[in-house]
Coordinates of N, CA and C in Angstrom, one line a residue:
M1 N 43.8 93.0 84.4 CA 45.0 93.7 84.2 C 46.0 92.9 83.3
R2 N 46.6 93.6 82.4 CA 47.6 93.0 81.6 C 48.9 92.8 82.3
K3 N 49.6 91.7 82.0 CA 50.9 91.5 82.6 C 51.9 92.0 81.6
N4 N 53.1 92.2 82.1 CA 54.3 92.6 81.2 C 54.1 94.0 80.7
Q5 N 53.4 94.9 81.4 CA 53.3 96.3 81.0 C 54.6 97.0 81.1
K6 N 55.0 97.8 80.2 CA 56.3 98.5 80.2 C 56.0 99.9 80.3
G7 N 57.0 100.7 80.9 CA 56.8 102.1 81.0 C 57.0 102.6 82.5
F8 N 56.9 103.9 82.7 CA 57.0 104.5 84.0 C 55.7 104.9 84.4
T9 N 55.5 104.9 85.7 CA 54.2 105.4 86.3 C 54.4 106.9 86.4
L10 N 53.3 107.6 86.6 CA 53.2 109.0 86.8 C 54.0 109.4 88.1
I11 N 53.9 108.6 89.1 CA 54.7 108.9 90.4 C 56.2 108.8 90.1
E12 N 56.6 107.8 89.4 CA 58.1 107.7 89.1 C 58.6 108.9 88.3
L13 N 57.8 109.3 87.4 CA 58.2 110.5 86.6 C 58.2 111.8 87.4
A14 N 57.3 111.9 88.3 CA 57.2 113.1 89.2 C 58.4 113.1 90.1
I15 N 58.8 111.9 90.6 CA 60.0 111.9 91.5 C 61.2 112.2 90.8
V16 N 61.4 111.8 89.6 CA 62.6 112.1 88.8 C 62.6 113.6 88.5
I17 N 61.5 114.2 88.2 CA 61.4 115.7 88.0 C 61.8 116.4 89.2
V18 N 61.3 116.0 90.4 CA 61.7 116.7 91.6 C 63.2 116.6 91.9
I19 N 63.7 115.4 91.7 CA 65.2 115.2 91.9 C 66.0 116.1 91.0
L20 N 65.6 116.2 89.7 CA 66.3 117.0 88.8 C 66.2 118.5 89.2
G21 N 65.0 118.9 89.7 CA 64.8 120.3 90.1 C 65.7 120.6 91.3
I22 N 65.9 119.7 92.2 CA 66.7 119.9 93.4 C 68.2 120.0 92.9
L23 N 68.6 119.1 92.1 CA 70.0 119.1 91.5 C 70.3 120.5 90.8
A24 N 69.3 120.9 90.0 CA 69.5 122.2 89.3 C 69.6 123.4 90.3
A25 N 68.8 123.3 91.4 CA 68.8 124.4 92.4 C 70.1 124.5 93.1
V26 N 70.7 123.3 93.3 CA 72.0 123.3 94.0 C 73.2 123.6 93.0
A27 N 73.1 123.1 91.8 CA 74.2 123.2 90.8 C 74.3 124.5 90.2
F28 N 73.2 125.2 89.9 CA 73.3 126.5 89.2 C 74.0 127.6 89.9
P29 N 73.8 127.8 91.2 CA 74.6 128.8 91.9 C 76.1 128.5 92.0
R30 N 76.4 127.2 92.1 CA 77.8 126.8 92.1 C 78.4 127.0 90.7
Y31 N 77.7 126.8 89.7 CA 78.2 127.1 88.3 C 78.5 128.6 88.1
Q32 N 77.6 129.4 88.6 CA 77.8 130.8 88.5 C 79.0 131.3 89.3
E33 N 79.2 130.7 90.5 CA 80.4 131.0 91.3 C 81.7 130.5 90.5
L34 N 81.7 129.4 90.0 CA 82.8 128.9 89.2 C 83.1 129.7 88.0
R35 N 82.1 130.2 87.4 CA 82.3 131.1 86.2 C 83.0 132.4 86.6
G36 N 82.6 133.0 87.8 CA 83.2 134.2 88.3 C 84.7 133.9 88.6
E37 N 84.9 132.8 89.3 CA 86.3 132.4 89.6 C 87.2 132.2 88.4
A38 N 86.6 131.7 87.4 CA 87.3 131.5 86.1 C 87.7 132.8 85.5
H39 N 86.7 133.8 85.6 CA 87.0 135.1 85.0 C 88.2 135.8 85.8
V40 N 88.1 135.7 87.1 CA 89.2 136.3 87.9 C 90.5 135.6 87.6
A41 N 90.6 134.3 87.5 CA 91.8 133.6 87.1 C 92.3 134.0 85.8
A42 N 91.5 134.1 84.8 CA 91.9 134.5 83.5 C 92.5 135.9 83.5
S43 N 91.8 136.8 84.3 CA 92.3 138.2 84.4 C 93.7 138.2 85.0
E44 N 93.9 137.4 86.1 CA 95.2 137.4 86.8 C 96.3 136.8 85.9
A45 N 95.9 135.9 85.0 CA 96.9 135.3 84.1 C 97.3 136.4 83.1
I46 N 96.4 137.2 82.6 CA 96.7 138.3 81.6 C 97.6 139.3 82.3
I47 N 97.3 139.7 83.5 CA 98.1 140.7 84.2 C 99.5 140.1 84.5
G48 N 99.6 138.8 84.7 CA 100.9 138.1 84.9 C 101.7 138.2 83.6
S49 N 101.1 138.1 82.5 CA 101.8 138.3 81.2 C 102.3 139.7 81.1
I50 N 101.5 140.7 81.5 CA 101.9 142.1 81.4 C 103.1 142.3 82.4
R51 N 103.0 141.8 83.6 CA 104.1 141.9 84.5 C 105.4 141.3 83.9
T52 N 105.3 140.2 83.3 CA 106.5 139.6 82.7 C 107.0 140.5 81.6
G53 N 106.2 141.1 80.8 CA 106.6 142.1 79.8 C 107.3 143.3 80.4
V54 N 106.8 143.8 81.5 CA 107.4 144.9 82.2 C 108.8 144.6 82.7
M55 N 108.9 143.4 83.3 CA 110.2 143.0 83.8 C 111.2 142.7 82.7
T56 N 110.7 142.2 81.6 CA 111.6 142.0 80.5 C 112.1 143.3 79.9
Y57 N 111.2 144.3 79.8 CA 111.6 145.6 79.4 C 112.6 146.2 80.4
F58 N 112.4 146.0 81.7 CA 113.3 146.5 82.7 C 114.7 145.9 82.6
A59 N 114.7 144.6 82.3 CA 116.0 143.8 82.2 C 116.8 144.3 81.0
R60 N 116.1 144.7 79.9 CA 116.8 145.1 78.7 C 117.2 146.6 78.8
H61 N 116.4 147.5 79.4 CA 116.6 148.9 79.3 C 117.0 149.5 80.7
R62 N 117.0 148.8 81.7 CA 117.4 149.2 83.1 C 116.5 150.4 83.6
V63 N 115.3 150.4 83.0 CA 114.3 151.4 83.5 C 112.9 150.8 83.1
F64 N 111.9 151.1 84.0 CA 110.6 150.6 83.7 C 110.0 151.4 82.5
P65 N 109.1 150.7 81.7 CA 108.5 151.4 80.6 C 107.6 152.6 81.1
P66 N 107.6 153.7 80.3 CA 106.7 154.8 80.7 C 105.3 154.4 80.7
A67 N 104.5 155.0 81.7 CA 103.1 154.6 81.9 C 102.3 155.3 80.8
D68 N 102.8 156.3 80.1 CA 101.9 157.0 79.1 C 102.0 156.3 77.8
N69 N 102.7 155.1 77.7 CA 102.9 154.4 76.5 C 101.9 153.2 76.5
A70 N 100.7 153.4 76.2 CA 99.7 152.4 76.2 C 100.0 151.3 75.1
T71 N 100.7 151.7 74.1 CA 101.0 150.8 73.0 C 101.9 149.7 73.5
F72 N 102.8 150.0 74.4 CA 103.7 149.0 75.0 C 102.9 147.9 75.7
F73 N 101.9 148.3 76.4 CA 101.1 147.3 77.2 C 100.2 146.5 76.2
N74 N 99.7 147.1 75.2 CA 98.9 146.4 74.2 C 99.8 145.3 73.5
H75 N 101.0 145.7 73.2 CA 101.9 144.8 72.4 C 102.5 143.7 73.3
T76 N 102.5 144.0 74.6 CA 103.0 143.0 75.6 C 102.2 141.7 75.4
L77 N 100.9 141.8 75.2 CA 100.1 140.6 75.0 C 99.9 140.1 73.6
H78 N 100.6 140.8 72.7 CA 100.5 140.5 71.2 C 99.1 141.0 70.7
E79 N 98.1 140.4 71.3 CA 96.7 140.8 70.9 C 95.9 141.0 72.3
P80 N 95.6 142.2 72.6 CA 94.8 142.4 73.9 C 93.5 141.6 73.8
P81 N 93.2 141.0 74.9 CA 91.9 140.3 75.0 C 90.7 141.2 74.7
V82 N 89.7 140.6 74.2 CA 88.4 141.3 73.9 C 87.9 142.0 75.2
G83 N 87.6 143.2 75.1 CA 87.0 143.9 76.2 C 88.1 144.6 77.1
W84 N 89.3 144.4 76.9 CA 90.4 145.0 77.7 C 90.7 146.4 77.0
S85 N 91.0 147.4 77.8 CA 91.4 148.7 77.3 C 92.5 149.2 78.3
V86 N 93.4 150.0 77.7 CA 94.5 150.6 78.4 C 94.4 152.1 78.3
T87 N 94.3 152.8 79.4 CA 94.2 154.2 79.3 C 95.3 154.8 80.2
T88 N 95.8 156.0 79.8 CA 96.9 156.6 80.6 C 96.3 157.8 81.4
A89 N 96.5 157.8 82.7 CA 96.0 158.9 83.5 C 97.0 160.1 83.5
N90 N 98.3 159.7 83.7 CA 99.4 160.7 83.7 C 100.7 160.0 83.4
A91 N 101.8 160.6 83.6 CA 103.1 160.0 83.3 C 103.5 158.9 84.2
T92 N 102.8 158.7 85.3 CA 103.2 157.7 86.2 C 102.2 156.6 86.5
L93 N 101.0 156.8 86.0 CA 99.9 155.8 86.2 C 99.3 155.4 84.9
L94 N 98.9 154.1 84.9 CA 98.3 153.5 83.7 C 97.2 152.7 84.3
R95 N 96.0 152.7 83.7 CA 94.9 151.9 84.1 C 94.6 150.9 83.0
I96 N 94.5 149.6 83.5 CA 94.1 148.5 82.6 C 92.8 148.0 83.0
H97 N 91.8 148.1 82.1 CA 90.4 147.7 82.4 C 90.1 146.4 81.7
S98 N 89.4 145.5 82.5 CA 89.0 144.3 81.9 C 87.5 144.3 81.7
N99 N 86.9 143.3 81.0 CA 85.5 143.2 80.8 C 84.8 143.3 82.2
P100 N 83.5 143.8 82.1 CA 82.7 143.8 83.3 C 82.6 142.4 83.8
N101 N 82.7 142.2 85.1 CA 82.6 140.9 85.8 C 81.2 140.4 85.6
P102 N 81.0 139.2 85.0 CA 79.7 138.7 84.7 C 78.9 138.4 86.0
V103 N 79.6 138.2 87.1 CA 78.9 137.8 88.3 C 78.3 139.0 89.0
N104 N 79.0 140.1 89.2 CA 78.5 141.2 89.9 C 78.5 142.5 89.1
G105 N 78.8 142.5 87.9 CA 78.7 143.7 87.0 C 79.8 144.7 87.2
T106 N 80.8 144.5 87.9 CA 81.9 145.5 88.1 C 83.0 145.4 87.1
I107 N 83.7 146.4 87.0 CA 84.9 146.5 86.1 C 86.1 146.3 86.9
T108 N 87.0 145.4 86.5 CA 88.3 145.2 87.2 C 89.3 146.2 86.7
T109 N 90.0 146.9 87.5 CA 91.0 147.9 87.1 C 92.3 147.6 87.8
W110 N 93.4 147.6 87.0 CA 94.7 147.5 87.6 C 95.4 148.7 87.3
T111 N 96.3 149.1 88.2 CA 97.1 150.4 88.0 C 98.6 150.0 87.9
Y112 N 99.2 150.6 86.9 CA 100.7 150.4 86.7 C 101.4 151.7 87.1
T113 N 102.4 151.6 88.0 CA 103.2 152.7 88.4 C 104.6 152.5 87.8
N114 N 105.0 153.5 87.0 CA 106.3 153.2 86.3 C 107.5 153.5 87.2
M115 N 107.3 154.2 88.4 CA 108.4 154.4 89.3 C 108.9 153.1 90.0
T116 N 107.9 152.2 90.2 CA 108.2 150.9 90.8 C 108.1 149.7 89.9
G117 N 107.4 149.9 88.8 CA 107.1 148.8 87.9 C 106.0 147.8 88.4
R118 N 105.3 148.3 89.4 CA 104.3 147.4 90.0 C 102.9 147.6 89.4
I119 N 102.2 146.5 89.3 CA 100.8 146.5 88.8 C 100.0 146.0 89.9
T120 N 99.1 146.8 90.4 CA 98.2 146.5 91.5 C 96.8 146.7 91.2
S121 N 95.9 146.1 92.0 CA 94.5 146.3 91.9 C 94.0 146.8 93.2
P122 N 93.0 147.7 93.2 CA 92.5 148.3 94.4 C 91.8 147.2 95.3

């Protein structure tokens, strides 16, 4: 046998591969969960901006903006985020849709009521 051989044995490489597999099995679900939480946090931040716009409008005009004015809500954010849409159901309700949730495939919807100025989600 030669002395001073350099390199890894097959067993050492197999152990490293098993350890990496275990780490991946644990980390990937957590990554998916964090991704979903980030989507929810981003959506809540955008709705917070819309709420601020509604309250600013109320402070200036002493009335909440009409719900059938989807343009107001689009301009509140200057540029609506990709995948967001604003639709009017009637004079008192407005629905704001965000991208489908990448985790469970659902669409998040918020409802604006101009009588109270509240934005709620079901």
